[in-house]
PDB file of C-alpha atoms in Angstrom:
ATOM      1  CA  MET O   1      20.653  11.139  18.947  1.00  0.00           C
ATOM      2  CA  THR O   2      17.210   9.519  19.036  1.00  0.00           C
ATOM      3  CA  ILE O   3      17.161   5.734  19.523  1.00  0.00           C
ATOM      4  CA  THR O   4      14.189   3.939  17.998  1.00  0.00           C
ATOM      5  CA  ILE O   5      13.113   0.614  19.508  1.00  0.00           C
ATOM      6  CA  SER O   6      10.545  -1.583  17.781  1.00  0.00           C
ATOM      7  CA  ILE O   7       8.757  -4.411  19.569  1.00  0.00           C
ATOM      8  CA  SER O   8       7.545  -7.077  17.170  1.00  0.00           C
ATOM      9  CA  SER O   9       6.386 -10.669  16.992  1.00  0.00           C
ATOM     10  CA  THR O  10       5.273 -13.194  14.414  1.00  0.00           C
ATOM     11  CA  ILE O  11       2.252 -14.319  16.432  1.00  0.00           C
ATOM     12  CA  GLY O  12      -0.459 -12.675  18.519  1.00  0.00           C
ATOM     13  CA  GLY O  13      -0.705 -12.972  22.284  1.00  0.00           C
ATOM     14  CA  SER O  14       3.012 -12.769  22.980  1.00  0.00           C
ATOM     15  CA  GLY O  15       2.760  -9.660  25.147  1.00  0.00           C
ATOM     16  CA  LYS O  16       4.194  -7.416  22.441  1.00  0.00           C
ATOM     17  CA  THR O  17       2.063  -4.386  23.249  1.00  0.00           C
ATOM     18  CA  THR O  18       2.444  -4.820  27.015  1.00  0.00           C
ATOM     19  CA  ILE O  19       6.223  -4.829  26.585  1.00  0.00           C
ATOM     20  CA  ALA O  20       6.077  -1.728  24.375  1.00  0.00           C
ATOM     21  CA  CYS O  21       3.889   0.063  26.942  1.00  0.00           C
ATOM     22  CA  MET O  22       6.213  -0.775  29.818  1.00  0.00           C
ATOM     23  CA  PHE O  23       9.308   0.326  27.887  1.00  0.00           C
ATOM     24  CA  ALA O  24       7.709   3.642  26.897  1.00  0.00           C
ATOM     25  CA  HIS O  25       6.416   4.246  30.421  1.00  0.00           C
ATOM     26  CA  LEU O  26       9.665   3.435  32.247  1.00  0.00           C
ATOM     27  CA  LEU O  27      11.936   5.194  29.763  1.00  0.00           C
ATOM     28  CA  SER O  28       9.840   8.353  30.129  1.00  0.00           C
ATOM     29  CA  ALA O  29      10.762   8.560  33.810  1.00  0.00           C
ATOM     30  CA  ASN O  30      14.183   9.847  32.726  1.00  0.00           C
ATOM     31  CA  TYR O  31      14.000  10.545  29.007  1.00  0.00           C
ATOM     32  CA  LYS O  32      11.840  12.202  26.353  1.00  0.00           C
ATOM     33  CA  VAL O  33       9.881   9.402  24.663  1.00  0.00           C
ATOM     34  CA  LEU O  34       7.620   9.227  21.621  1.00  0.00           C
ATOM     35  CA  ALA O  35       5.312   6.203  21.451  1.00  0.00           C
ATOM     36  CA  LEU O  36       4.428   5.274  17.869  1.00  0.00           C
ATOM     37  CA  ASP O  37       1.449   2.955  17.424  1.00  0.00           C
ATOM     38  CA  LEU O  38       1.690   1.124  14.099  1.00  0.00           C
ATOM     39  CA  CYS O  39      -0.482  -1.816  15.138  1.00  0.00           C
ATOM     40  CA  GLY O  40      -4.056  -1.865  13.873  1.00  0.00           C
ATOM     41  CA  GLN O  41      -5.367  -3.150  17.199  1.00  0.00           C
ATOM     42  CA  CYS O  42      -4.396   0.218  18.738  1.00  0.00           C
ATOM     43  CA  ASN O  43      -3.873  -1.272  22.218  1.00  0.00           C
ATOM     44  CA  PHE O  44      -0.693   0.764  22.633  1.00  0.00           C
ATOM     45  CA  THR O  45      -2.786   3.920  22.266  1.00  0.00           C
ATOM     46  CA  GLU O  46      -5.582   2.601  24.475  1.00  0.00           C
ATOM     47  CA  VAL O  47      -3.240   1.797  27.370  1.00  0.00           C
ATOM     48  CA  LEU O  48      -1.148   4.966  27.325  1.00  0.00           C
ATOM     49  CA  LEU O  49      -3.898   7.504  26.642  1.00  0.00           C
ATOM     50  CA  GLN O  50      -6.318   8.067  29.518  1.00  0.00           C
ATOM     51  CA  ASP O  51      -8.610   9.946  27.135  1.00  0.00           C
ATOM     52  CA  ASN O  52      -9.072   7.760  24.072  1.00  0.00           C
ATOM     53  CA  THR O  53     -10.644  10.619  22.120  1.00  0.00           C
ATOM     54  CA  VAL O  54      -8.031  11.688  19.573  1.00  0.00           C
ATOM     55  CA  ARG O  55      -8.276  14.221  16.781  1.00  0.00           C
ATOM     56  CA  GLY O  56      -5.866  12.447  14.486  1.00  0.00           C
ATOM     57  CA  THR O  57      -4.019   9.177  14.065  1.00  0.00           C
ATOM     58  CA  ILE O  58      -1.104   7.617  12.263  1.00  0.00           C
ATOM     59  CA  CYS O  59      -3.347   7.308   9.188  1.00  0.00           C
ATOM     60  CA  ASP O  60      -3.737  11.087   9.124  1.00  0.00           C
ATOM     61  CA  VAL O  61       0.027  11.440   9.344  1.00  0.00           C
ATOM     62  CA  LEU O  62       0.528   9.199   6.316  1.00  0.00           C
ATOM     63  CA  GLU O  63      -2.377  10.727   4.388  1.00  0.00           C
ATOM     64  CA  ILE O  64      -1.607  14.418   4.966  1.00  0.00           C
ATOM     65  CA  GLY O  65       2.163  14.154   5.311  1.00  0.00           C
ATOM     66  CA  ASN O  66       2.429  16.073   8.566  1.00  0.00           C
ATOM     67  CA  VAL O  67       3.875  14.372  11.654  1.00  0.00           C
ATOM     68  CA  THR O  68       4.056  17.032  14.343  1.00  0.00           C
ATOM     69  CA  SER O  69       0.378  18.046  14.125  1.00  0.00           C
ATOM     70  CA  TYR O  70      -0.715  14.575  15.253  1.00  0.00           C
ATOM     71  CA  ILE O  71       1.612  14.062  18.214  1.00  0.00           C
ATOM     72  CA  VAL O  72      -0.388  13.909  21.445  1.00  0.00           C
ATOM     73  CA  SER O  73       1.188  14.840  24.779  1.00  0.00           C
ATOM     74  CA  ILE O  74       0.498  12.337  27.568  1.00  0.00           C
ATOM     75  CA  ASP O  75       2.765  14.077  30.050  1.00  0.00           C
ATOM     76  CA  GLU O  76       5.920  16.177  29.934  1.00  0.00           C
ATOM     77  CA  ASN O  77       8.185  13.317  28.871  1.00  0.00           C
ATOM     78  CA  LEU O  78       5.824  10.955  27.060  1.00  0.00           C
ATOM     79  CA  HIS O  79       4.089  11.712  23.760  1.00  0.00           C
ATOM     80  CA  ILE O  80       2.279   9.450  21.306  1.00  0.00           C
ATOM     81  CA  ILE O  81       1.189   9.264  17.689  1.00  0.00           C
ATOM     82  CA  PRO O  82      -2.104   7.383  18.123  1.00  0.00           C
ATOM     83  CA  GLY O  83      -2.820   4.205  16.234  1.00  0.00           C
ATOM     84  CA  ASP O  84      -5.589   3.543  13.739  1.00  0.00           C
ATOM     85  CA  GLN O  85      -7.427   0.335  12.892  1.00  0.00           C
ATOM     86  CA  TRP O  86      -7.061   1.192   9.192  1.00  0.00           C
ATOM     87  CA  ILE O  87      -3.266   1.525   9.256  1.00  0.00           C
ATOM     88  CA  CYS O  88      -2.871  -1.523   6.999  1.00  0.00           C
ATOM     89  CA  SER O  89      -4.697   0.310   4.206  1.00  0.00           C
ATOM     90  CA  SER O  90      -2.438   3.382   4.338  1.00  0.00           C
ATOM     91  CA  PRO O  91       0.079   2.082   1.768  1.00  0.00           C
ATOM     92  CA  SER O  92      -2.702   2.049  -0.847  1.00  0.00           C
ATOM     93  CA  LYS O  93      -2.387   5.836  -1.142  1.00  0.00           C
ATOM     94  CA  PHE O  94       1.169   5.435  -2.400  1.00  0.00           C
ATOM     95  CA  TYR O  95       0.301   2.561  -4.752  1.00  0.00           C
ATOM     96  CA  ILE O  96      -2.427   4.705  -6.294  1.00  0.00           C
ATOM     97  CA  GLN O  97       0.190   7.396  -6.925  1.00  0.00           C
ATOM     98  CA  GLY O  98       2.264   4.868  -8.873  1.00  0.00           C
ATOM     99  CA  TYR O  99       4.819   3.823  -6.262  1.00  0.00           C
ATOM    100  CA  LYS O 100       6.242   0.292  -6.383  1.00  0.00           C
ATOM    101  CA  THR O 101       6.437  -1.832  -3.213  1.00  0.00           C
ATOM    102  CA  PRO O 102       9.944  -0.799  -2.066  1.00  0.00           C
ATOM    103  CA  GLU O 103       9.196   2.829  -2.920  1.00  0.00           C
ATOM    104  CA  VAL O 104       6.087   2.736  -0.715  1.00  0.00           C
ATOM    105  CA  VAL O 105       8.157   1.758   2.308  1.00  0.00           C
ATOM    106  CA  PHE O 106      10.809   4.378   1.537  1.00  0.00           C
ATOM    107  CA  ALA O 107       8.154   7.084   1.157  1.00  0.00           C
ATOM    108  CA  MET O 108       6.533   6.249   4.487  1.00  0.00           C
ATOM    109  CA  LYS O 109       9.941   5.894   6.114  1.00  0.00           C
ATOM    110  CA  GLU O 110      11.005   9.375   4.984  1.00  0.00           C
ATOM    111  CA  LEU O 111       7.822  10.811   6.432  1.00  0.00           C
ATOM    112  CA  LEU O 112       7.964   9.087   9.818  1.00  0.00           C
ATOM    113  CA  ASN O 113      11.663   9.819  10.241  1.00  0.00           C
ATOM    114  CA  GLN O 114      10.528  13.410  10.776  1.00  0.00           C
ATOM    115  CA  ALA O 115       9.313  12.261  14.198  1.00  0.00           C
ATOM    116  CA  LYS O 116      12.857  11.359  15.195  1.00  0.00           C
ATOM    117  CA  THR O 117      13.768  14.886  16.149  1.00  0.00           C
ATOM    118  CA  ALA O 118      16.396  16.069  18.597  1.00  0.00           C
ATOM    119  CA  TYR O 119      13.591  16.553  21.120  1.00  0.00           C
ATOM    120  CA  TYR O 120      13.138  12.826  21.726  1.00  0.00           C
ATOM    121  CA  ASP O 121      15.678  10.511  23.303  1.00  0.00           C
ATOM    122  CA  PHE O 122      13.673   7.413  22.386  1.00  0.00           C
ATOM    123  CA  VAL O 123      10.933   6.349  19.998  1.00  0.00           C
ATOM    124  CA  VAL O 124       9.145   3.125  21.004  1.00  0.00           C
ATOM    125  CA  ILE O 125       7.164   1.388  18.255  1.00  0.00           C
ATOM    126  CA  ASP O 126       4.420  -1.179  18.676  1.00  0.00           C
ATOM    127  CA  THR O 127       4.627  -2.962  15.340  1.00  0.00           C
ATOM    128  CA  PRO O 128       1.809  -4.570  13.371  1.00  0.00           C
ATOM    129  CA  SER O 129       1.456  -8.278  12.740  1.00  0.00           C
ATOM    130  CA  THR O 130       3.410  -9.872   9.926  1.00  0.00           C
ATOM    131  CA  SER O 131       0.217  -9.901   7.837  1.00  0.00           C
ATOM    132  CA  SER O 132       0.728  -6.187   7.221  1.00  0.00           C
ATOM    133  CA  LYS O 133       3.860  -6.493   5.107  1.00  0.00           C
ATOM    134  CA  GLU O 134       4.457  -2.855   4.183  1.00  0.00           C
ATOM    135  CA  VAL O 135       3.713  -1.460   7.654  1.00  0.00           C
ATOM    136  CA  LEU O 136       5.888  -4.083   9.360  1.00  0.00           C
ATOM    137  CA  ASN O 137       8.716  -3.246   6.952  1.00  0.00           C
ATOM    138  CA  LEU O 138       8.111   0.426   7.720  1.00  0.00           C
ATOM    139  CA  SER O 139       8.340  -0.071  11.486  1.00  0.00           C
ATOM    140  CA  LEU O 140      11.636  -1.930  11.149  1.00  0.00           C
ATOM    141  CA  SER O 141      13.002   0.455   8.520  1.00  0.00           C
ATOM    142  CA  ILE O 142      12.856   3.395  10.950  1.00  0.00           C
ATOM    143  CA  SER O 143      14.182   1.371  13.910  1.00  0.00           C
ATOM    144  CA  ASP O 144      17.656   1.147  15.373  1.00  0.00           C
ATOM    145  CA  PHE O 145      16.949  -1.723  17.718  1.00  0.00           C
ATOM    146  CA  ALA O 146      14.448  -4.553  17.067  1.00  0.00           C
ATOM    147  CA  VAL O 147      13.187  -6.775  19.877  1.00  0.00           C
ATOM    148  CA  MET O 148      11.132  -9.925  19.307  1.00  0.00           C
ATOM    149  CA  THR O 149       8.653 -11.119  21.916  1.00  0.00           C
ATOM    150  CA  TYR O 150       8.475 -14.914  21.820  1.00  0.00           C
ATOM    151  CA  SER O 151       5.869 -16.888  23.744  1.00  0.00           C
ATOM    152  CA  PRO O 152       5.778 -20.727  23.776  1.00  0.00           C
ATOM    153  CA  ASN O 153       5.159 -21.717  20.171  1.00  0.00           C
ATOM    154  CA  LYS O 154       6.838 -23.001  17.019  1.00  0.00           C
ATOM    155  CA  LEU O 155      10.560 -22.286  16.990  1.00  0.00           C
ATOM    156  CA  GLN O 156      10.276 -21.672  13.245  1.00  0.00           C
ATOM    157  CA  LEU O 157       8.663 -18.339  14.132  1.00  0.00           C
ATOM    158  CA  ILE O 158      12.033 -17.085  15.355  1.00  0.00           C
ATOM    159  CA  LYS O 159      13.704 -17.996  12.066  1.00  0.00           C
ATOM    160  CA  SER O 160      10.941 -16.172  10.185  1.00  0.00           C
ATOM    161  CA  TRP O 161      11.496 -13.070  12.309  1.00  0.00           C
ATOM    162  CA  LEU O 162      15.274 -13.147  11.823  1.00  0.00           C
ATOM    163  CA  ASN O 163      14.760 -13.535   8.067  1.00  0.00           C
ATOM    164  CA  LYS O 164      12.502 -10.470   8.120  1.00  0.00           C
ATOM    165  CA  ILE O 165      15.175  -8.496   9.974  1.00  0.00           C
ATOM    166  CA  LYS O 166      17.764  -9.534   7.388  1.00  0.00           C
ATOM    167  CA  TYR O 167      15.444  -8.522   4.548  1.00  0.00           C
ATOM    168  CA  VAL O 168      14.839  -5.065   6.021  1.00  0.00           C
ATOM    169  CA  GLN O 169      18.556  -4.602   6.674  1.00  0.00           C
ATOM    170  CA  ASP O 170      19.346  -5.439   3.052  1.00  0.00           C
ATOM    171  CA  GLU O 171      16.515  -3.465   1.452  1.00  0.00           C
ATOM    172  CA  PHE O 172      15.670  -0.509   3.688  1.00  0.00           C
ATOM    173  CA  ASN O 173      17.757  -0.046   6.824  1.00  0.00           C
ATOM    174  CA  PRO O 174      21.347  -1.327   7.074  1.00  0.00           C
ATOM    175  CA  GLU O 175      21.633   0.314  10.514  1.00  0.00           C
ATOM    176  CA  LEU O 176      18.968  -1.943  12.062  1.00  0.00           C
ATOM    177  CA  ARG O 177      20.312  -4.055  14.919  1.00  0.00           C
ATOM    178  CA  VAL O 178      18.843  -7.200  16.448  1.00  0.00           C
ATOM    179  CA  GLY O 179      17.905  -6.245  19.991  1.00  0.00           C
ATOM    180  CA  GLY O 180      17.281  -9.852  20.905  1.00  0.00           C
ATOM    181  CA  ILE O 181      14.533 -12.308  21.722  1.00  0.00           C
ATOM    182  CA  LEU O 182      12.546 -11.644  24.874  1.00  0.00           C
ATOM    183  CA  ARG O 183      10.776 -14.772  26.133  1.00  0.00           C
ATOM    184  CA  THR O 184       7.270 -13.913  27.277  1.00  0.00           C
ATOM    185  CA  ARG O 185       4.227 -15.609  28.844  1.00  0.00           C
ATOM    186  CA  PHE O 186       6.300 -18.554  30.098  1.00  0.00           C
ATOM    187  CA  ASN O 187       5.619 -20.495  33.284  1.00  0.00           C
ATOM    188  CA  ASP O 188       7.577 -23.165  35.149  1.00  0.00           C
ATOM    189  CA  ILE O 189       4.737 -25.697  35.296  1.00  0.00           C
ATOM    190  CA  GLU O 190       3.651 -26.707  31.791  1.00  0.00           C
ATOM    191  CA  ALA O 191       5.962 -29.149  30.039  1.00  0.00           C
ATOM    192  CA  SER O 192       5.670 -27.313  26.704  1.00  0.00           C
ATOM    193  CA  HIS O 193       6.716 -24.040  28.337  1.00  0.00           C
ATOM    194  CA  ILE O 194       9.732 -25.682  29.951  1.00  0.00           C
ATOM    195  CA  PHE O 195      10.735 -27.277  26.651  1.00  0.00           C
ATOM    196  CA  TYR O 196      10.423 -24.125  24.530  1.00  0.00           C
ATOM    197  CA  ASN O 197      12.111 -22.009  27.183  1.00  0.00           C
ATOM    198  CA  ARG O 198      15.185 -24.216  27.144  1.00  0.00           C
ATOM    199  CA  GLU O 199      15.166 -24.910  23.424  1.00  0.00           C
ATOM    200  CA  VAL O 200      14.984 -21.300  22.274  1.00  0.00           C
ATOM    201  CA  TYR O 201      17.955 -20.468  24.487  1.00  0.00           C
ATOM    202  CA  ARG O 202      19.885 -23.498  23.212  1.00  0.00           C
ATOM    203  CA  ARG O 203      19.293 -22.553  19.581  1.00  0.00           C
ATOM    204  CA  HIS O 204      19.711 -18.787  19.888  1.00  0.00           C
ATOM    205  CA  PRO O 205      21.970 -18.036  22.875  1.00  0.00           C
ATOM    206  CA  GLU O 206      23.365 -14.955  21.152  1.00  0.00           C
ATOM    207  CA  TYR O 207      19.921 -13.374  20.929  1.00  0.00           C
ATOM    208  CA  CYS O 208      18.025 -14.636  23.986  1.00  0.00           C
ATOM    209  CA  TRP O 209      17.560 -12.213  26.833  1.00  0.00           C
ATOM    210  CA  ASN O 210      18.491 -13.473  30.276  1.00  0.00           C
ATOM    211  CA  SER O 211      15.324 -12.009  31.761  1.00  0.00           C
ATOM    212  CA  ILE O 212      11.899 -13.519  31.044  1.00  0.00           C
ATOM    213  CA  PHE O 213       8.524 -11.803  31.070  1.00  0.00           C
ATOM    214  CA  HIS O 214       6.468 -14.369  32.978  1.00  0.00           C
ATOM    215  CA  ASN O 215       2.714 -14.667  33.132  1.00  0.00           C
ATOM    216  CA  SER O 216       1.459 -12.426  35.933  1.00  0.00           C
ATOM    217  CA  PRO O 217      -1.963 -11.082  36.944  1.00  0.00           C
ATOM    218  CA  LEU O 218      -0.310  -7.687  37.375  1.00  0.00           C
ATOM    219  CA  PHE O 219      -0.190  -7.323  33.586  1.00  0.00           C
ATOM    220  CA  SER O 220      -3.449  -9.054  32.661  1.00  0.00           C
ATOM    221  CA  ASN O 221      -5.484  -5.827  32.347  1.00  0.00           C
ATOM    222  CA  ILE O 222      -2.833  -3.148  32.087  1.00  0.00           C
ATOM    223  CA  ASP O 223      -4.130   0.396  31.590  1.00  0.00           C
ATOM    224  CA  SER O 224      -3.008   4.002  32.012  1.00  0.00           C
ATOM    225  CA  ASN O 225      -3.506   3.818  35.790  1.00  0.00           C
ATOM    226  CA  SER O 226      -2.224   0.336  36.671  1.00  0.00           C
ATOM    227  CA  ILE O 227       0.927   0.850  34.599  1.00  0.00           C
ATOM    228  CA  LYS O 228       1.993   3.492  37.133  1.00  0.00           C
ATOM    229  CA  LYS O 229       1.741   1.212  40.174  1.00  0.00           C
ATOM    230  CA  VAL O 230       4.987   0.540  42.020  1.00  0.00           C
ATOM    231  CA  GLN O 231       4.434  -3.230  42.072  1.00  0.00           C
ATOM    232  CA  VAL O 232       4.015  -3.273  38.282  1.00  0.00           C
ATOM    233  CA  ASP O 233       7.263  -1.375  37.772  1.00  0.00           C
ATOM    234  CA  THR O 234       9.024  -3.659  40.265  1.00  0.00           C
ATOM    235  CA  ALA O 235       7.792  -6.809  38.523  1.00  0.00           C
ATOM    236  CA  PHE O 236       9.111  -5.496  35.198  1.00  0.00           C
ATOM    237  CA  LYS O 237      12.419  -4.153  36.527  1.00  0.00           C
ATOM    238  CA  ALA O 238      14.634  -7.069  35.407  1.00  0.00           C
ATOM    239  CA  VAL O 239      13.364  -6.800  31.812  1.00  0.00           C
ATOM    240  CA  TYR O 240      13.763  -3.022  31.744  1.00  0.00           C
ATOM    241  CA  ASP O 241      17.270  -3.188  33.222  1.00  0.00           C
ATOM    242  CA  GLU O 242      18.312  -5.649  30.545  1.00  0.00           C
ATOM    243  CA  LEU O 243      16.926  -3.347  27.852  1.00  0.00           C
ATOM    244  CA  ILE O 244      19.169  -0.555  29.101  1.00  0.00           C
ATOM    245  CA  LEU O 245      22.208  -2.843  29.262  1.00  0.00           C
ATOM    246  CA  ARG O 246      21.601  -4.103  25.734  1.00  0.00           C
ATOM    247  CA  LEU O 247      21.157  -0.563  24.430  1.00  0.00           C
ATOM    248  CA  LEU O 248      24.421   0.489  26.053  1.00  0.00           C
ATOM    249  CA  LYS O 249      26.207  -2.522  24.571  1.00  0.00           C
ATOM    250  CA  THR O 250      24.781  -1.856  21.119  1.00  0.00           C
ATOM    251  CA  ARG O 251      25.747   1.815  21.275  1.00  0.00           C
ATOM    252  CA  LYS O 252      29.257   0.818  22.312  1.00  0.00           C
ATOM    253  CA  ASN O 253      29.468  -1.465  19.294  1.00  0.00           C
ATOM    254  CA  GLY O 254      28.588   1.346  16.941  1.00  0.00           C
ATOM    255  CA  ILE O 255      24.865   1.905  16.672  1.00  0.00           C
TER     256      ILE O 255
END
């Protein structure tokens, strides 16, 4: 059974794409992984693909209706459907055909679910920003396990994210599970960081990960070469280990 993990946030700069890259990279050491880039910035694609020249993207998948033709092999265990800066305009095709808003998400969901074949153990999704409503709903609608990256900022952002999860569960994907809130970009020096670090755990202890993705120069300019360095993997080990533990717990509880 393929497990689909989406990494999302309600604000830029939270390390969302870095987290997605590290999960895809480390999972592929032992499992078959498909990376799915649904973010218009396409950084997920840029980091994982050494050769950024691609013949097709996620927009081609949604336009032509063929998934397998646009999967690019990075290595034996890691494949990717490359991102596209115009991904946010893809739903317009379905609106032109007369689809209503929920039907657009269902149509795209049915198409991308074809990627969740028996070949892959995991699909890791880098989601778009919340400004792309249909594509964000799409990324969550095909996910089993949703993780939020939260960097020091308004705590209301967490409530907004949880409300979005609830909406997608009710409308598109009742099997979606909250994978938790991963605190990112925190340090132990700035007073605001210390406050938000403690406060988010106080308010959401059931969702907060124990591990924290701290600011580190190791991840400042991550690319297809640096992501393979032992020290990078070591620095990320606590976060990755907790991902596995949370997946195992969720599976045990019926995912």
